[in-house]
PDB file of C-alpha atoms in Angstrom:
ATOM      1  CA  MET D   1      49.384  -8.658 118.000  1.00 31.00           C
ATOM      2  CA  ILE D   2      52.944  -8.877 117.121  1.00 33.00           C
ATOM      3  CA  TYR D   3      55.332  -6.340 114.834  1.00 32.00           C
ATOM      4  CA  GLY D   4      57.802  -7.308 112.537  1.00 34.00           C
ATOM      5  CA  ARG D   5      61.158  -6.116 113.160  1.00 36.00           C
ATOM      6  CA  GLU D   6      64.148  -6.827 111.744  1.00 39.00           C
ATOM      7  CA  ASP D   7      65.872  -9.010 114.662  1.00 41.00           C
ATOM      8  CA  ASN D   8      66.510 -12.310 114.524  1.00 42.00           C
ATOM      9  CA  ASN D   9      64.610 -12.939 117.990  1.00 40.00           C
ATOM     10  CA  ASP D  10      61.274 -11.316 116.607  1.00 37.00           C
ATOM     11  CA  PHE D  11      61.702 -13.312 113.457  1.00 36.00           C
ATOM     12  CA  PHE D  12      61.806 -16.785 115.544  1.00 35.00           C
ATOM     13  CA  LEU D  13      59.196 -15.570 117.266  1.00 35.00           C
ATOM     14  CA  GLN D  14      56.385 -15.024 114.640  1.00 36.00           C
ATOM     15  CA  ILE D  15      57.564 -18.339 112.711  1.00 35.00           C
ATOM     16  CA  LYS D  16      57.084 -20.289 116.580  1.00 35.00           C
ATOM     17  CA  PHE D  17      53.558 -18.439 117.261  1.00 37.00           C
ATOM     18  CA  ARG D  18      52.665 -19.398 113.127  1.00 36.00           C
ATOM     19  CA  ILE D  19      53.135 -22.683 114.523  1.00 37.00           C
ATOM     20  CA  THR D  20      51.824 -22.890 117.519  1.00 39.00           C
ATOM     21  CA  PHE D  21      48.679 -20.666 117.637  1.00 45.00           C
ATOM     22  CA  PRO D  22      46.241 -20.537 114.850  1.00 48.00           C
ATOM     23  CA  ALA D  23      44.830 -17.762 115.997  1.00 48.00           C
ATOM     24  CA  LEU D  24      47.691 -15.658 115.737  1.00 43.00           C
ATOM     25  CA  ASN D  25      48.308 -17.124 112.406  1.00 49.00           C
ATOM     26  CA  ARG D  26      45.040 -15.328 111.053  1.00 48.00           C
ATOM     27  CA  LEU D  27      46.195 -12.243 112.337  1.00 47.00           C
ATOM     28  CA  LEU D  28      49.788 -12.259 110.478  1.00 49.00           C
ATOM     29  CA  ARG D  29      47.612 -13.414 107.327  1.00 56.00           C
ATOM     30  CA  ASN D  30      45.049  -9.976 107.304  1.00 54.00           C
ATOM     31  CA  ASP D  31      42.239 -12.536 108.343  1.00 50.00           C
ATOM     32  CA  PRO D  32      39.087 -10.845 108.125  1.00 50.00           C
ATOM     33  CA  LEU D  33      38.189 -12.317 111.828  1.00 50.00           C
ATOM     34  CA  GLN D  34      40.858 -10.443 113.753  1.00 51.00           C
ATOM     35  CA  HIS D  35      39.164  -7.445 113.554  1.00 55.00           C
ATOM     36  CA  MET D  36      35.811  -8.873 115.472  1.00 59.00           C
ATOM     37  CA  ASP D  37      36.567  -7.964 118.988  1.00 68.00           C
ATOM     38  CA  PHE D  38      34.316  -6.444 121.959  1.00 67.00           C
ATOM     39  CA  ASN D  39      34.746  -3.400 124.100  1.00 74.00           C
ATOM     40  CA  ARG D  40      31.932  -3.656 126.150  1.00 73.00           C
ATOM     41  CA  LEU D  41      30.755  -6.749 128.289  1.00 74.00           C
ATOM     42  CA  PHE D  42      27.225  -6.699 126.129  1.00 71.00           C
ATOM     43  CA  GLU D  43      29.366  -6.982 123.181  1.00 79.00           C
ATOM     44  CA  VAL D  44      30.940 -10.222 123.716  1.00 83.00           C
ATOM     45  CA  LEU D  45      27.701 -12.013 122.581  1.00 84.00           C
ATOM     46  CA  GLU D  46      28.022 -10.534 118.889  1.00 85.00           C
ATOM     47  CA  TYR D  47      31.722 -11.617 119.539  1.00 85.00           C
ATOM     48  CA  GLN D  48      30.872 -15.163 120.276  1.00 85.00           C
ATOM     49  CA  LEU D  49      27.992 -15.452 117.510  1.00 86.00           C
ATOM     50  CA  HIS D  50      31.125 -14.233 114.940  1.00 84.00           C
ATOM     51  CA  ARG D  51      33.808 -16.516 116.112  1.00 84.00           C
ATOM     52  CA  PHE D  52      32.462 -19.299 118.016  1.00 86.00           C
ATOM     53  CA  PRO D  53      28.853 -19.500 117.722  1.00 86.00           C
ATOM     54  CA  GLN D  54      27.160 -22.550 120.168  1.00 88.00           C
ATOM     55  CA  LYS D  55      23.716 -24.220 120.296  1.00 93.00           C
ATOM     56  CA  THR D  56      24.035 -24.244 123.593  1.00 91.00           C
ATOM     57  CA  SER D  57      25.247 -20.777 125.123  1.00 90.00           C
ATOM     58  CA  LEU D  58      22.747 -20.578 128.371  1.00 90.00           C
ATOM     59  CA  ALA D  59      21.028 -23.170 129.947  1.00 91.00           C
ATOM     60  CA  GLY D  60      18.363 -22.959 132.929  1.00 89.00           C
ATOM     61  CA  ARG D  61      15.791 -24.936 134.476  1.00 86.00           C
ATOM     62  CA  LEU D  62      12.264 -23.316 133.999  1.00 81.00           C
ATOM     63  CA  ASN D  63       9.057 -25.360 135.361  1.00 83.00           C
ATOM     64  CA  GLY D  64      11.616 -28.412 136.210  1.00 87.00           C
ATOM     65  CA  HIS D  65      12.652 -28.673 132.749  1.00 91.00           C
ATOM     66  CA  TRP D  66      16.079 -27.664 130.964  1.00 93.00           C
ATOM     67  CA  ARG D  67      15.307 -24.842 128.880  1.00 92.00           C
ATOM     68  CA  THR D  68      18.877 -23.840 126.506  1.00 93.00           C
ATOM     69  CA  TRP D  69      19.478 -20.667 124.302  1.00 92.00           C
ATOM     70  CA  GLY D  70      21.619 -20.980 121.752  1.00 94.00           C
ATOM     71  CA  THR D  71      24.308 -17.592 120.955  1.00 92.00           C
ATOM     72  CA  ALA D  72      21.522 -16.263 118.339  1.00 94.00           C
ATOM     73  CA  GLU D  73      18.809 -16.875 120.249  1.00 95.00           C
ATOM     74  CA  ILE D  74      20.455 -14.801 123.316  1.00 93.00           C
ATOM     75  CA  LEU D  75      20.905 -11.985 120.938  1.00 93.00           C
ATOM     76  CA  ALA D  76      17.695 -11.876 119.359  1.00 94.00           C
ATOM     77  CA  GLU D  77      16.006 -11.895 123.151  1.00 94.00           C
ATOM     78  CA  ARG D  78      18.712  -8.992 124.680  1.00 93.00           C
ATOM     79  CA  ASP D  79      17.352  -7.016 121.732  1.00 94.00           C
ATOM     80  CA  ARG D  80      14.113  -7.771 122.250  1.00 95.00           C
ATOM     81  CA  VAL D  81      14.287  -6.759 126.071  1.00 95.00           C
ATOM     82  CA  SER D  82      16.599  -3.636 124.961  1.00 94.00           C
ATOM     83  CA  ALA D  83      13.628  -2.439 122.827  1.00 95.00           C
ATOM     84  CA  GLY D  84      10.819  -3.168 125.332  1.00 95.00           C
ATOM     85  CA  LEU D  85      13.103  -0.806 128.104  1.00 96.00           C
ATOM     86  CA  LEU D  86      13.320   1.812 125.593  1.00 96.00           C
ATOM     87  CA  LYS D  87       9.403   1.928 124.919  1.00 95.00           C
ATOM     88  CA  ARG D  88       9.251   1.986 128.365  1.00 95.00           C
ATOM     89  CA  GLY D  89      10.798   5.047 128.617  1.00 96.00           C
ATOM     90  CA  LEU D  90      14.029   4.021 130.368  1.00 96.00           C
ATOM     91  CA  ARG D  91      17.204   5.580 129.094  1.00 96.00           C
ATOM     92  CA  LYS D  92      20.859   5.718 129.894  1.00 96.00           C
ATOM     93  CA  GLY D  93      22.028   6.314 132.950  1.00 97.00           C
ATOM     94  CA  ASP D  94      18.508   5.178 134.702  1.00 97.00           C
ATOM     95  CA  HIS D  95      19.151   2.251 137.468  1.00 97.00           C
ATOM     96  CA  LEU D  96      16.949  -0.920 137.036  1.00 96.00           C
ATOM     97  CA  GLY D  97      16.922  -3.740 139.973  1.00 94.00           C
ATOM     98  CA  VAL D  98      17.372  -7.332 139.222  1.00 92.00           C
ATOM     99  CA  LEU D  99      16.199  -9.395 141.733  1.00 89.00           C
ATOM    100  CA  ALA D 100      16.680 -13.078 140.864  1.00 82.00           C
ATOM    101  CA  HIS D 101      17.287 -16.693 142.581  1.00 75.00           C
ATOM    102  CA  CYS D 102      21.072 -17.864 141.921  1.00 73.00           C
ATOM    103  CA  GLY D 103      21.996 -16.736 138.649  1.00 75.00           C
ATOM    104  CA  SER D 104      19.754 -17.395 135.826  1.00 83.00           C
ATOM    105  CA  PRO D 105      20.102 -17.255 131.473  1.00 88.00           C
ATOM    106  CA  GLU D 106      16.900 -14.626 132.082  1.00 88.00           C
ATOM    107  CA  TRP D 107      19.591 -12.765 134.435  1.00 88.00           C
ATOM    108  CA  ALA D 108      22.288 -12.732 132.244  1.00 89.00           C
ATOM    109  CA  ILE D 109      19.874 -11.147 129.479  1.00 92.00           C
ATOM    110  CA  ALA D 110      18.243  -9.145 131.120  1.00 93.00           C
ATOM    111  CA  ASP D 111      21.683  -7.807 131.969  1.00 92.00           C
ATOM    112  CA  ALA D 112      22.997  -7.653 128.525  1.00 93.00           C
ATOM    113  CA  ALA D 113      20.019  -6.273 127.334  1.00 94.00           C
ATOM    114  CA  MET D 114      20.393  -3.420 130.597  1.00 96.00           C
ATOM    115  CA  LEU D 115      23.775  -2.550 129.443  1.00 93.00           C
ATOM    116  CA  GLN D 116      23.314  -2.110 125.964  1.00 92.00           C
ATOM    117  CA  ILE D 117      21.306   0.672 126.508  1.00 95.00           C
ATOM    118  CA  GLY D 118      23.206   2.392 129.007  1.00 95.00           C
ATOM    119  CA  VAL D 119      20.507   1.051 131.723  1.00 97.00           C
ATOM    120  CA  ILE D 120      22.698   0.767 135.426  1.00 97.00           C
ATOM    121  CA  PRO D 121      21.916  -2.457 136.124  1.00 96.00           C
ATOM    122  CA  VAL D 122      21.399  -2.901 140.471  1.00 96.00           C
ATOM    123  CA  PRO D 123      21.716  -6.406 141.458  1.00 93.00           C
ATOM    124  CA  ILE D 124      19.599  -7.561 144.321  1.00 92.00           C
ATOM    125  CA  HIS D 125      20.263 -10.359 146.672  1.00 90.00           C
ATOM    126  CA  ALA D 126      17.380 -12.579 147.074  1.00 87.00           C
ATOM    127  CA  THR D 127      17.949 -13.069 150.247  1.00 90.00           C
ATOM    128  CA  ALA D 128      17.343  -9.527 151.134  1.00 91.00           C
ATOM    129  CA  ARG D 129      14.975  -8.732 153.077  1.00 92.00           C
ATOM    130  CA  PRO D 130      11.928  -6.542 152.370  1.00 91.00           C
ATOM    131  CA  ASP D 131      13.158  -3.680 154.364  1.00 95.00           C
ATOM    132  CA  GLU D 132      16.772  -3.987 152.739  1.00 95.00           C
ATOM    133  CA  VAL D 133      15.438  -4.387 149.378  1.00 92.00           C
ATOM    134  CA  ALA D 134      13.003  -0.916 150.070  1.00 94.00           C
ATOM    135  CA  HIS D 135      16.503   0.721 151.086  1.00 96.00           C
ATOM    136  CA  ILE D 136      17.652  -0.356 148.014  1.00 96.00           C
ATOM    137  CA  THR D 137      15.388   0.806 145.772  1.00 95.00           C
ATOM    138  CA  ARG D 138      15.396   4.480 147.406  1.00 96.00           C
ATOM    139  CA  ASP D 139      19.040   4.970 147.795  1.00 97.00           C
ATOM    140  CA  ALA D 140      19.706   3.850 143.644  1.00 97.00           C
ATOM    141  CA  ALA D 141      16.743   5.606 142.700  1.00 97.00           C
ATOM    142  CA  LEU D 142      15.379   2.076 140.634  1.00 96.00           C
ATOM    143  CA  ARG D 143      13.196   3.182 137.866  1.00 96.00           C
ATOM    144  CA  GLY D 144      12.034  -0.462 137.886  1.00 93.00           C
ATOM    145  CA  CYS D 145      13.011  -4.092 139.247  1.00 92.00           C
ATOM    146  CA  PHE D 146      13.393  -7.526 136.863  1.00 90.00           C
ATOM    147  CA  VAL D 147      12.154 -10.276 139.130  1.00 87.00           C
ATOM    148  CA  SER D 148      12.558 -13.978 138.394  1.00 80.00           C
ATOM    149  CA  ASN D 149       8.584 -15.106 139.592  1.00 76.00           C
ATOM    150  CA  GLY D 150       5.661 -13.421 141.369  1.00 75.00           C
ATOM    151  CA  GLU D 151       6.781 -14.205 144.598  1.00 75.00           C
ATOM    152  CA  MET D 152       9.749 -12.126 144.589  1.00 70.00           C
ATOM    153  CA  LEU D 153       7.309  -9.585 142.891  1.00 70.00           C
ATOM    154  CA  GLN D 154       5.318  -9.260 146.391  1.00 68.00           C
TER     155      GLN D 154
END
């Protein structure tokens, strides 16, 4: 945020930015959206919903077809997953693994859900050998693990 002072240089910068940057112009006019910000990674979803809602915010393949999620739908799913984790007894500080192929919308949603309730996500690479997965599970004291599919569950 730019604060006004009495010297001409600051005044010139404010005028220049008002013309060039609409977001800054809103800040200088005390636009209520100026206070919508995020401090934690999972809050970026609320920020997006309030500032830049998207009909398609995430997309991925599901059973050979594209599946898309809008911002509001991602938030609702994140909240459902968070509630489910809490219902299963997970609490702030617990470690939960994520074993998934590549980056996926489901992984992003699970990650945001864990972060929202303070559970620590522990990513496990999809190509990790069973002995490596076992070591990570013990070393990180995982309480559970998200997996992409039944094959990874075994």
